[in-house]
mmCIF file of C-alpha atoms and ligand atoms in Angstrom:
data_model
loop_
_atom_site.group_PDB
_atom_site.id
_atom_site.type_symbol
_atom_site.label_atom_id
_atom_site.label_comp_id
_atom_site.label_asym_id
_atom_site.label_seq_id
_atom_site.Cartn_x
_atom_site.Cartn_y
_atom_site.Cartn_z
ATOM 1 C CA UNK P 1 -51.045 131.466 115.875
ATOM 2 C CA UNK P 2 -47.791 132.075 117.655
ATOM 3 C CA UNK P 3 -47.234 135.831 117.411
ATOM 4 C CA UNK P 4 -45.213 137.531 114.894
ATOM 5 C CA UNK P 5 -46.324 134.342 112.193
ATOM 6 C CA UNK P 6 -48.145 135.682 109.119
ATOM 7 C CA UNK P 7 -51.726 133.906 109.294
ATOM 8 C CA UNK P 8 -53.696 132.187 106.554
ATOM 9 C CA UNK P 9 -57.211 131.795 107.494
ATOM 10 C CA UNK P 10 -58.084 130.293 104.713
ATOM 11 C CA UNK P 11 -56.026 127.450 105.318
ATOM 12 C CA UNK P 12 -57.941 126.485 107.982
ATOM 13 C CA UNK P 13 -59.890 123.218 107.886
ATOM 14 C CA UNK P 14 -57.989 122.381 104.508
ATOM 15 C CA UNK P 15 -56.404 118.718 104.277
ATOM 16 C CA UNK P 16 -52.511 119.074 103.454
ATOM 17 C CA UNK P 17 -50.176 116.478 102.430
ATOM 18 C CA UNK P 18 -46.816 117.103 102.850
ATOM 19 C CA UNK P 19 -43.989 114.879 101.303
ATOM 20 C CA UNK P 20 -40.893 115.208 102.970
ATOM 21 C CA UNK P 21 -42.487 116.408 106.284
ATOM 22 C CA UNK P 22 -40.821 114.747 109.044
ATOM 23 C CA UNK P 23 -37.528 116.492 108.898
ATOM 24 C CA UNK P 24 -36.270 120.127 108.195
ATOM 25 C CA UNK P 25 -38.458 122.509 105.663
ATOM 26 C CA UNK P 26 -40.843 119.992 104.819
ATOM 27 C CA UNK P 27 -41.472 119.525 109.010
ATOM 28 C CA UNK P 28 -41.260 123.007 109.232
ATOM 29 C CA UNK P 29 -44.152 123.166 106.987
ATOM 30 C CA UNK P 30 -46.066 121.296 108.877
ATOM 31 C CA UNK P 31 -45.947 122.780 111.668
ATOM 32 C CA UNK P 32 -46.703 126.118 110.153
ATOM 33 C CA UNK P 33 -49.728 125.010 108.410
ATOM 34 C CA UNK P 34 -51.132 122.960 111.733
ATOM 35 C CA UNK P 35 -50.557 126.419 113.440
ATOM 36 C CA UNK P 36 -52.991 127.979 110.905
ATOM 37 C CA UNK P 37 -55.763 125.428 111.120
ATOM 38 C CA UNK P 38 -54.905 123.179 108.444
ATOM 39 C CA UNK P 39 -55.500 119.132 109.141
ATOM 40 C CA UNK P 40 -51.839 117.969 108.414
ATOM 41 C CA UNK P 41 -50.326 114.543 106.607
ATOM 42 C CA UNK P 42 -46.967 114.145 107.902
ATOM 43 C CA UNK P 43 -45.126 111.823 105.381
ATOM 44 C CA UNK P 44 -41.437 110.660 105.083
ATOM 45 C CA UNK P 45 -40.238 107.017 105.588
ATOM 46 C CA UNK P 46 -39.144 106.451 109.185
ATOM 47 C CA UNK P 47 -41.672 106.120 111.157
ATOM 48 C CA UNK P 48 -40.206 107.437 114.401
ATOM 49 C CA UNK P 49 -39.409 111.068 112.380
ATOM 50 C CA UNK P 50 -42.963 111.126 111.759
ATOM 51 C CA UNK P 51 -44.524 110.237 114.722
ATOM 52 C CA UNK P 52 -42.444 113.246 116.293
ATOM 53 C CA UNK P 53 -43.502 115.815 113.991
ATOM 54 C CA UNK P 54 -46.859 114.550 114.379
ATOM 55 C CA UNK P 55 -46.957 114.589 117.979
ATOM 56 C CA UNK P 56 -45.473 117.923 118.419
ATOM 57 C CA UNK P 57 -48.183 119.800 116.331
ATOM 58 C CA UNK P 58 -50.741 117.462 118.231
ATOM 59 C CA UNK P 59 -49.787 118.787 121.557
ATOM 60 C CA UNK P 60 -49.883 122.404 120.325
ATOM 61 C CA UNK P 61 -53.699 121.315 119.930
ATOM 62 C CA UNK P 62 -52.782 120.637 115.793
ATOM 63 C CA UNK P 63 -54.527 118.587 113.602
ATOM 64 C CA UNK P 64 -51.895 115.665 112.295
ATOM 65 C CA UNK P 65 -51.254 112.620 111.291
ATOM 66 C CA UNK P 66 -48.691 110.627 110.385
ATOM 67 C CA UNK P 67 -47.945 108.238 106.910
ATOM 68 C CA UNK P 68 -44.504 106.133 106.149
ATOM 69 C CA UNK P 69 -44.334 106.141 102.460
ATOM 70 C CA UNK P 70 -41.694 105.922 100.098
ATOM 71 C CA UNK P 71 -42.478 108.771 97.455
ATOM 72 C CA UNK P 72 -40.456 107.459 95.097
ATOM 73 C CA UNK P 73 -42.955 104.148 95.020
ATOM 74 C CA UNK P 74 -46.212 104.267 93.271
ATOM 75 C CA UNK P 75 -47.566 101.922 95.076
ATOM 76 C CA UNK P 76 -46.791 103.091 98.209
ATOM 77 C CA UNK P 77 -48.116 106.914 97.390
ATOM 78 C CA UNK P 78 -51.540 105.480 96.042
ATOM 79 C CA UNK P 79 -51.639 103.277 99.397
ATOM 80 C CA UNK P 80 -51.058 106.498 101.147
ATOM 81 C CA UNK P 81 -53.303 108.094 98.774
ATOM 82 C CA UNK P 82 -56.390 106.338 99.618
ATOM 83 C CA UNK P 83 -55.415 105.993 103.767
ATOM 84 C CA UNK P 84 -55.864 110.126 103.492
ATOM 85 C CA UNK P 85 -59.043 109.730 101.593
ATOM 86 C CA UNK P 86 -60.334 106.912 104.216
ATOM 87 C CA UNK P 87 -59.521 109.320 107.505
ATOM 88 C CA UNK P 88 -59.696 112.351 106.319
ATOM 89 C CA UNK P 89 -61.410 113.075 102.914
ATOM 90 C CA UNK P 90 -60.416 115.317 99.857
ATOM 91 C CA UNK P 91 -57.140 116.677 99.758
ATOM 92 C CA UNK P 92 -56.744 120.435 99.317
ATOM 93 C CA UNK P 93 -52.851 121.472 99.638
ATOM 94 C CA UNK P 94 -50.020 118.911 98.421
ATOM 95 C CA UNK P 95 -46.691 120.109 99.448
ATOM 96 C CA UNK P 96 -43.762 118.478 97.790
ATOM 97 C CA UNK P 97 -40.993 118.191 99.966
ATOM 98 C CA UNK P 98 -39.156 114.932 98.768
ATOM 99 C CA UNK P 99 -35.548 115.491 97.577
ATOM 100 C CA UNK P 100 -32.164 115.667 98.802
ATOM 101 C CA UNK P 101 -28.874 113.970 97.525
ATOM 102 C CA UNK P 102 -26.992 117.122 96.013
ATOM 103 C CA UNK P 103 -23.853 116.946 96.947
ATOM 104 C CA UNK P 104 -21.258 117.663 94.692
ATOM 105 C CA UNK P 105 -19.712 114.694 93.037
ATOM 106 C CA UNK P 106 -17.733 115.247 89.446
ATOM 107 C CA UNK P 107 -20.336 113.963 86.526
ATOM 108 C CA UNK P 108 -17.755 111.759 85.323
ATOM 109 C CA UNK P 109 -18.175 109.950 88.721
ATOM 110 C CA UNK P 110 -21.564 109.639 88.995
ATOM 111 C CA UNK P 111 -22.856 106.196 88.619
ATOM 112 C CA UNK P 112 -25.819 105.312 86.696
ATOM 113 C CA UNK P 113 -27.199 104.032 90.415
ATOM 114 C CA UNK P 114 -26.347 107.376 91.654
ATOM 115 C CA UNK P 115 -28.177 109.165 88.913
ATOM 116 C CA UNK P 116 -31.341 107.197 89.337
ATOM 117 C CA UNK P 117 -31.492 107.590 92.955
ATOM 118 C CA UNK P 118 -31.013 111.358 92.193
ATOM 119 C CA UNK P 119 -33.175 111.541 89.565
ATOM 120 C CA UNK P 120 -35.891 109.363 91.812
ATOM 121 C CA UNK P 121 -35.587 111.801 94.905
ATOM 122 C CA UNK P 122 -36.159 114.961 93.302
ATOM 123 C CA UNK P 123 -38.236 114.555 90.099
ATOM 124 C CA UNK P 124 -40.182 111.426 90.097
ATOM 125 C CA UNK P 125 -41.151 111.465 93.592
ATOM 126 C CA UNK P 126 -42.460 115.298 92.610
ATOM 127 C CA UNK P 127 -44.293 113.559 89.246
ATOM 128 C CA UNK P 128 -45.646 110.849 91.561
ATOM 129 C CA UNK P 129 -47.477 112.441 93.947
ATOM 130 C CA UNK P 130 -49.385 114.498 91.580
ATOM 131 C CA UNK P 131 -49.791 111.635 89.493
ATOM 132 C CA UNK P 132 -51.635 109.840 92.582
ATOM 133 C CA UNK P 133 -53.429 113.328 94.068
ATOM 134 C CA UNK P 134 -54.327 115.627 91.186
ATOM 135 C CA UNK P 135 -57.417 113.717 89.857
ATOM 136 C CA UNK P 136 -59.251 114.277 93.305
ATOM 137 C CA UNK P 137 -58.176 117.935 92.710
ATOM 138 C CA UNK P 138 -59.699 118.064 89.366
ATOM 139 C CA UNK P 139 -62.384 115.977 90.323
ATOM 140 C CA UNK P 140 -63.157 118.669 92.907
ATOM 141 C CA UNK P 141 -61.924 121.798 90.545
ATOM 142 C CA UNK P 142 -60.084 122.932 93.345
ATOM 143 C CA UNK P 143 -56.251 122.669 94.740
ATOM 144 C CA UNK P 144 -53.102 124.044 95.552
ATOM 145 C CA UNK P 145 -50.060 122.516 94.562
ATOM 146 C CA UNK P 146 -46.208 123.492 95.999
ATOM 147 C CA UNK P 147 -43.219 121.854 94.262
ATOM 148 C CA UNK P 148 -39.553 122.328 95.866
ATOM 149 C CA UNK P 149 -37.128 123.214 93.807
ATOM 150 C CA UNK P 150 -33.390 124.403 94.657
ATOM 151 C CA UNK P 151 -31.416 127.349 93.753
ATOM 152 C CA UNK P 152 -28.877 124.697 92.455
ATOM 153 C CA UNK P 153 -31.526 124.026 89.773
ATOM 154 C CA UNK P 154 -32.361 128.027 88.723
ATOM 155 C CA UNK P 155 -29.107 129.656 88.059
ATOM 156 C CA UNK P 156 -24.918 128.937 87.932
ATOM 157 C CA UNK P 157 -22.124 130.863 88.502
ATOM 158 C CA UNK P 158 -18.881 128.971 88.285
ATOM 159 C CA UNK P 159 -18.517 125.747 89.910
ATOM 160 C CA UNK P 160 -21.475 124.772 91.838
ATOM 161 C CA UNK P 161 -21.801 123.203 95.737
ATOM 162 C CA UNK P 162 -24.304 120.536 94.329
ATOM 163 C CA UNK P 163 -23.772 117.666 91.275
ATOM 164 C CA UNK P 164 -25.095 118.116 87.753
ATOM 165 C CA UNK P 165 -27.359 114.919 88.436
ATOM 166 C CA UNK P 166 -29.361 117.130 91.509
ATOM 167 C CA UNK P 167 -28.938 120.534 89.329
ATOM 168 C CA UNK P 168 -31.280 118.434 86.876
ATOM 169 C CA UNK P 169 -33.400 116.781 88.303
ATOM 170 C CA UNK P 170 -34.276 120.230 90.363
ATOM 171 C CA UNK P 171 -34.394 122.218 87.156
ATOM 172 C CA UNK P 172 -36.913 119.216 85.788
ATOM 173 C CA UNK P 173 -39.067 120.644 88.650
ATOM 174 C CA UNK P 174 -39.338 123.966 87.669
ATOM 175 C CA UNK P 175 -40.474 122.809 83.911
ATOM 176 C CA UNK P 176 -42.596 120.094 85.377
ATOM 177 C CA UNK P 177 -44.425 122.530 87.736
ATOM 178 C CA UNK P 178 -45.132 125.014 85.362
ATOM 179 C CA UNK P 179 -46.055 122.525 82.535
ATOM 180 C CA UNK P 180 -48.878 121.498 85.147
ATOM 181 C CA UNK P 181 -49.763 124.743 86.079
ATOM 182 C CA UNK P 182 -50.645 125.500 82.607
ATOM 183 C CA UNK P 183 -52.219 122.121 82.186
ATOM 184 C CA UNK P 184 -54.616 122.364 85.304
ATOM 185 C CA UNK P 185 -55.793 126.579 85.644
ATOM 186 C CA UNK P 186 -58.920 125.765 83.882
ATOM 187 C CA UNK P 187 -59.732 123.496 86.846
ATOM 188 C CA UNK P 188 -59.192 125.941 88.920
ATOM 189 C CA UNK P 189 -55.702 124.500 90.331
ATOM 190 C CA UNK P 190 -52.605 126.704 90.986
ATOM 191 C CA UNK P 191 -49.458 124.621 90.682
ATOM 192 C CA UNK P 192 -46.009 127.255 91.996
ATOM 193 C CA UNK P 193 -42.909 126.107 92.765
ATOM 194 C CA UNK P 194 -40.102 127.496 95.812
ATOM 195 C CA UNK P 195 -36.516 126.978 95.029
ATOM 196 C CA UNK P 196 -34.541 127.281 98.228
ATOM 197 C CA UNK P 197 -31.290 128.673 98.838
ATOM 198 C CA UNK P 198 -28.775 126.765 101.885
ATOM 199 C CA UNK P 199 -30.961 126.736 103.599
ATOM 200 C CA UNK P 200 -29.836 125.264 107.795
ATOM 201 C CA UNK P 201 -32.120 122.599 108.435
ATOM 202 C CA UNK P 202 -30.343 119.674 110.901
ATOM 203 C CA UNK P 203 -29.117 117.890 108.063
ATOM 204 C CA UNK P 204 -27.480 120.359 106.845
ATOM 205 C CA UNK P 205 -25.766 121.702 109.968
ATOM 206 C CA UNK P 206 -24.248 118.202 110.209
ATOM 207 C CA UNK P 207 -22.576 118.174 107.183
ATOM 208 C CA UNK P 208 -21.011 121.526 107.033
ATOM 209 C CA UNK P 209 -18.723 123.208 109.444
ATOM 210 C CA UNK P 210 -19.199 126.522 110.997
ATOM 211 C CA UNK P 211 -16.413 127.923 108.983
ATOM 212 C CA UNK P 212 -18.260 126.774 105.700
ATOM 213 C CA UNK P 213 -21.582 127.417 107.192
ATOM 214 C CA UNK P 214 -19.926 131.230 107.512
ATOM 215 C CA UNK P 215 -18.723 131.279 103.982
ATOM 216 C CA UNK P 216 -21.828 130.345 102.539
ATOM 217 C CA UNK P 217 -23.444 133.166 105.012
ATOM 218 C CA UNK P 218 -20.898 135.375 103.565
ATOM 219 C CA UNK P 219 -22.258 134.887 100.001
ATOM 220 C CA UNK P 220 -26.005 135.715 100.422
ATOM 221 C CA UNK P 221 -26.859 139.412 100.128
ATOM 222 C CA UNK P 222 -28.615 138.978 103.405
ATOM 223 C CA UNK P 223 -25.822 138.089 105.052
ATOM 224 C CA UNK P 224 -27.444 134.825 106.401
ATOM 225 C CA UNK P 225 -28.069 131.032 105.686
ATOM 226 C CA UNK P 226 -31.942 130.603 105.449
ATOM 227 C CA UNK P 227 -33.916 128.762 107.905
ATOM 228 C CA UNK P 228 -36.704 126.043 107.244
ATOM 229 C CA UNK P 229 -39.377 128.439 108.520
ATOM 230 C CA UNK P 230 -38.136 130.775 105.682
ATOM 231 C CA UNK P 231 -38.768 128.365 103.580
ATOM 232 C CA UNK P 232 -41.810 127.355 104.626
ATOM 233 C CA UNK P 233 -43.367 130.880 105.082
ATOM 234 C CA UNK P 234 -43.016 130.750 101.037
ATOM 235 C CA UNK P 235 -44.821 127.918 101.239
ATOM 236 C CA UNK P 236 -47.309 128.725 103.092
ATOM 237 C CA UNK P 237 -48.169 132.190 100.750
ATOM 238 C CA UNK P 238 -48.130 129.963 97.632
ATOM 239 C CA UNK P 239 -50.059 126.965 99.054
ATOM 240 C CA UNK P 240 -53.344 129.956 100.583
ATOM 241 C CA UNK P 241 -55.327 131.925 98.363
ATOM 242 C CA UNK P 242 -53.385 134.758 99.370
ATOM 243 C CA UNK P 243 -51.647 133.816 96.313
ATOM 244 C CA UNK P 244 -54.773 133.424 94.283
ATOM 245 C CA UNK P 245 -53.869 134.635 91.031
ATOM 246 C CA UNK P 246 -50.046 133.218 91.165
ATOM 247 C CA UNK P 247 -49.280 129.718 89.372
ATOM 248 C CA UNK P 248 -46.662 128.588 87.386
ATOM 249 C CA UNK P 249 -44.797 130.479 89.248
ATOM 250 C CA UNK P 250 -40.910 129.821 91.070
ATOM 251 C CA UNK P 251 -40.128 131.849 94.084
ATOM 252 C CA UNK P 252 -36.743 131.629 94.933
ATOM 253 C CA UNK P 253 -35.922 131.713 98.958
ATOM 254 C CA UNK P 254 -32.514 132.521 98.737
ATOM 255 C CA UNK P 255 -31.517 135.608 100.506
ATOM 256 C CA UNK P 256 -31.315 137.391 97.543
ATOM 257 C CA UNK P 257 -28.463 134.931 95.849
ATOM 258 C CA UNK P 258 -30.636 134.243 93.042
ATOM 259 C CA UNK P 259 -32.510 137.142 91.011
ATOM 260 C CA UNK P 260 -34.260 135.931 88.257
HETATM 261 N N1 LIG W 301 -31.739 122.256 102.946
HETATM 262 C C1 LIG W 301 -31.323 122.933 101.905
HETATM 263 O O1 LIG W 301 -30.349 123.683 101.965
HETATM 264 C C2 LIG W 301 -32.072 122.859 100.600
HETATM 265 C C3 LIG W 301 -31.723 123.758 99.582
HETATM 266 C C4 LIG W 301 -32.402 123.697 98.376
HETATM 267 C C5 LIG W 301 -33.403 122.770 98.184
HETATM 268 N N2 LIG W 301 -33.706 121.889 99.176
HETATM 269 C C6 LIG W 301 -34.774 120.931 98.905
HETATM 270 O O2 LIG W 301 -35.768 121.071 99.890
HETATM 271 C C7 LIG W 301 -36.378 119.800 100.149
HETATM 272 C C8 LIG W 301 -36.298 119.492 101.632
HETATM 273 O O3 LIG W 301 -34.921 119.522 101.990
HETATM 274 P P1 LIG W 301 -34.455 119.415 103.520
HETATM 275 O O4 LIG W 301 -33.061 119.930 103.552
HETATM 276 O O5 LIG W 301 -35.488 119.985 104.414
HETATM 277 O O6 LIG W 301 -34.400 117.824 103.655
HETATM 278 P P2 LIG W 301 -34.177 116.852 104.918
HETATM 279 O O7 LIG W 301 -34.013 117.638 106.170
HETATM 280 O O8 LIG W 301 -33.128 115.886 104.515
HETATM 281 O O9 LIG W 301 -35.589 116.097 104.967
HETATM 282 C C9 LIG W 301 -35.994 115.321 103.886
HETATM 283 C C10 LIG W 301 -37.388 114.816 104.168
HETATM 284 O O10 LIG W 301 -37.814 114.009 103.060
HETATM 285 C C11 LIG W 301 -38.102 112.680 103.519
HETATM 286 N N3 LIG W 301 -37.761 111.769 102.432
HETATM 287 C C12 LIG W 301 -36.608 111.659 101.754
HETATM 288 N N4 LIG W 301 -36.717 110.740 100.779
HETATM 289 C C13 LIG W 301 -37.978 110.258 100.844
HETATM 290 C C14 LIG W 301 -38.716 109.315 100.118
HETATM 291 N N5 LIG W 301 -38.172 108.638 99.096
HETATM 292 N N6 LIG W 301 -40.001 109.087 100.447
HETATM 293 C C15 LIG W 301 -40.581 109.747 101.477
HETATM 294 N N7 LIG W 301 -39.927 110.660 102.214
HETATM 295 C C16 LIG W 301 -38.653 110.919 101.916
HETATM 296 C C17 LIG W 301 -37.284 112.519 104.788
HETATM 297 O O11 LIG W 301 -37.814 111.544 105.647
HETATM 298 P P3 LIG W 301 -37.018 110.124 105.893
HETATM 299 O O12 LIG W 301 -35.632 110.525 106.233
HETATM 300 O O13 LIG W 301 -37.768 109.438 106.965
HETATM 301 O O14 LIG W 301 -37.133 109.427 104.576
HETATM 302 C C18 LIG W 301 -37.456 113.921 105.382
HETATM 303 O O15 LIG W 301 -38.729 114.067 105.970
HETATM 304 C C19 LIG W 301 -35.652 118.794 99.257
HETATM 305 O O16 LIG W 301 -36.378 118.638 98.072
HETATM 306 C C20 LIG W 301 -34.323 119.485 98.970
HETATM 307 O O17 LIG W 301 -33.759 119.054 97.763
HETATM 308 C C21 LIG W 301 -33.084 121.910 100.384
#
């Protein structure tokens, strides 16, 4: 473990798949859980992404590898699905990372199209993949489950940075994370959800300037925009048994903006 990283030795030897992970938290996740032992499943849909992430934890002697999939496709997760089974076995720690498309754009104006694809990203990719994975974890009685949520989806003040469609679709997380939680305990499955704050990943630094990157610094107790290792820290707590008697549970990563 690179120093100064909080270690999970449980999580070593564990299978995680990790939606989302070839670009910002989701590929910080990775990396974080390769650097604690865990055999990795880098997923997104460009393949060249991938192969970077994968490639990076491999020559940090990680265990990785790499699977184009569009989450929002059933068929595509359940052919992804059974390539993990195939090279690597059961799956231990599912990490949902899919989602994006928030930005602000007056309800009025948002098509039907737009709501879909919003609606797609964020909670039916989440409902997907543990539609495809969960009855190998309940097969097994044993799993870890980590939704992503948004802080856009937890709490309002005023007009908000993000559209109604993404503010729903994230809150439809929350629900749909605890509603499994509560569904699978008996099994012996913990199902918790992290709900970032702005959070910098490269995407994000594109589209804002530094003067609104400063303003939204400005408005976070802790004085800062998050980073995707913040994140994934989170992540990594929830997804170990370090967490072992937490489910159903949102965390919000947020610098102290939201205090539920
Ligand atoms: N960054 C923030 O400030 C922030 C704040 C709150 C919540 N979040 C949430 O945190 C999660 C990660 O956000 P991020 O900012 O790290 O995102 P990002 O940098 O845009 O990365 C998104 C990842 O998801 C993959 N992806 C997107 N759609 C996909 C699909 N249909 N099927 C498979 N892979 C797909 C992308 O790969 P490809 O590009 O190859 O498809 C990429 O790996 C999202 O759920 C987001 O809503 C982010």
């Amino acid at each position: 473990m690179p120093p100064g990283l909080p270690s999970y030795p449980d999580l070593k030897g564990r299978v995680a798949v990790v939606t989302g992970g070839s670009r910002g938290i989701g590929a910080a996740t990775c990396r974080l859980l390769a650097a604690n032992g865990a055999t990795v499943v880098v997923n997104g849909r460009d393949g060249g992404t991938i192969r970077a992430v994968v490639e990076a934890i491999r020559s940090g002697r990680g265990r990785a590898i790499g699977i184009a999939a569009d989450c929002t496709n059933v068929t595509a997760i359940e052919r992804m699905r059974d390539q993990v089974r195939r090279e690597l076995g059961p799956v231990d720690l599912l990490v949902l990372c899919v989602g994006g498309h928030g930005e602000y754009t007056p309800t009025a104006q948002i098509t039907e199209d737009q709501w879909h694809l919003v609606v797609d990203a964020n909670l039916t990719a989440t409902f997907l993949a543990v539609k495809s994975f969960l009855p190998g974890m309940l097969e097994r009685r044993t799993g870890s489950i980590v939704t992503v949520a948004s802080s856009a989806g937890r709490y309002l003040v005023g007009v908000s940075a993000s559209s109604a469609a993404y503010a729903a679709a994230k809150a439809g997380v929350v629900m749909f994370s605890r509603r499994i939680a509560a569904e699978v305990a008996e099994y012996g499955i913990r199902v918790n959800c992290v709900a970032p704050g702005a959070v910098l990943t490269e995407r994000v630094e594109r589209q804002l300037s530094d003067a609104q990157q400063n303003d939204i610094a400005a408005s976070v107790p802790l004085g800062r925009m998050g980073t995707p290792e913040d994140v994934a820290q989170a992540v990594l707590f929830l997804a170990s048994e370090s967490s072992s008697w937490l489910t159903g549970v949102t965390l919000d990563v947020a610098g102290g903006r939201i205090m539920l």
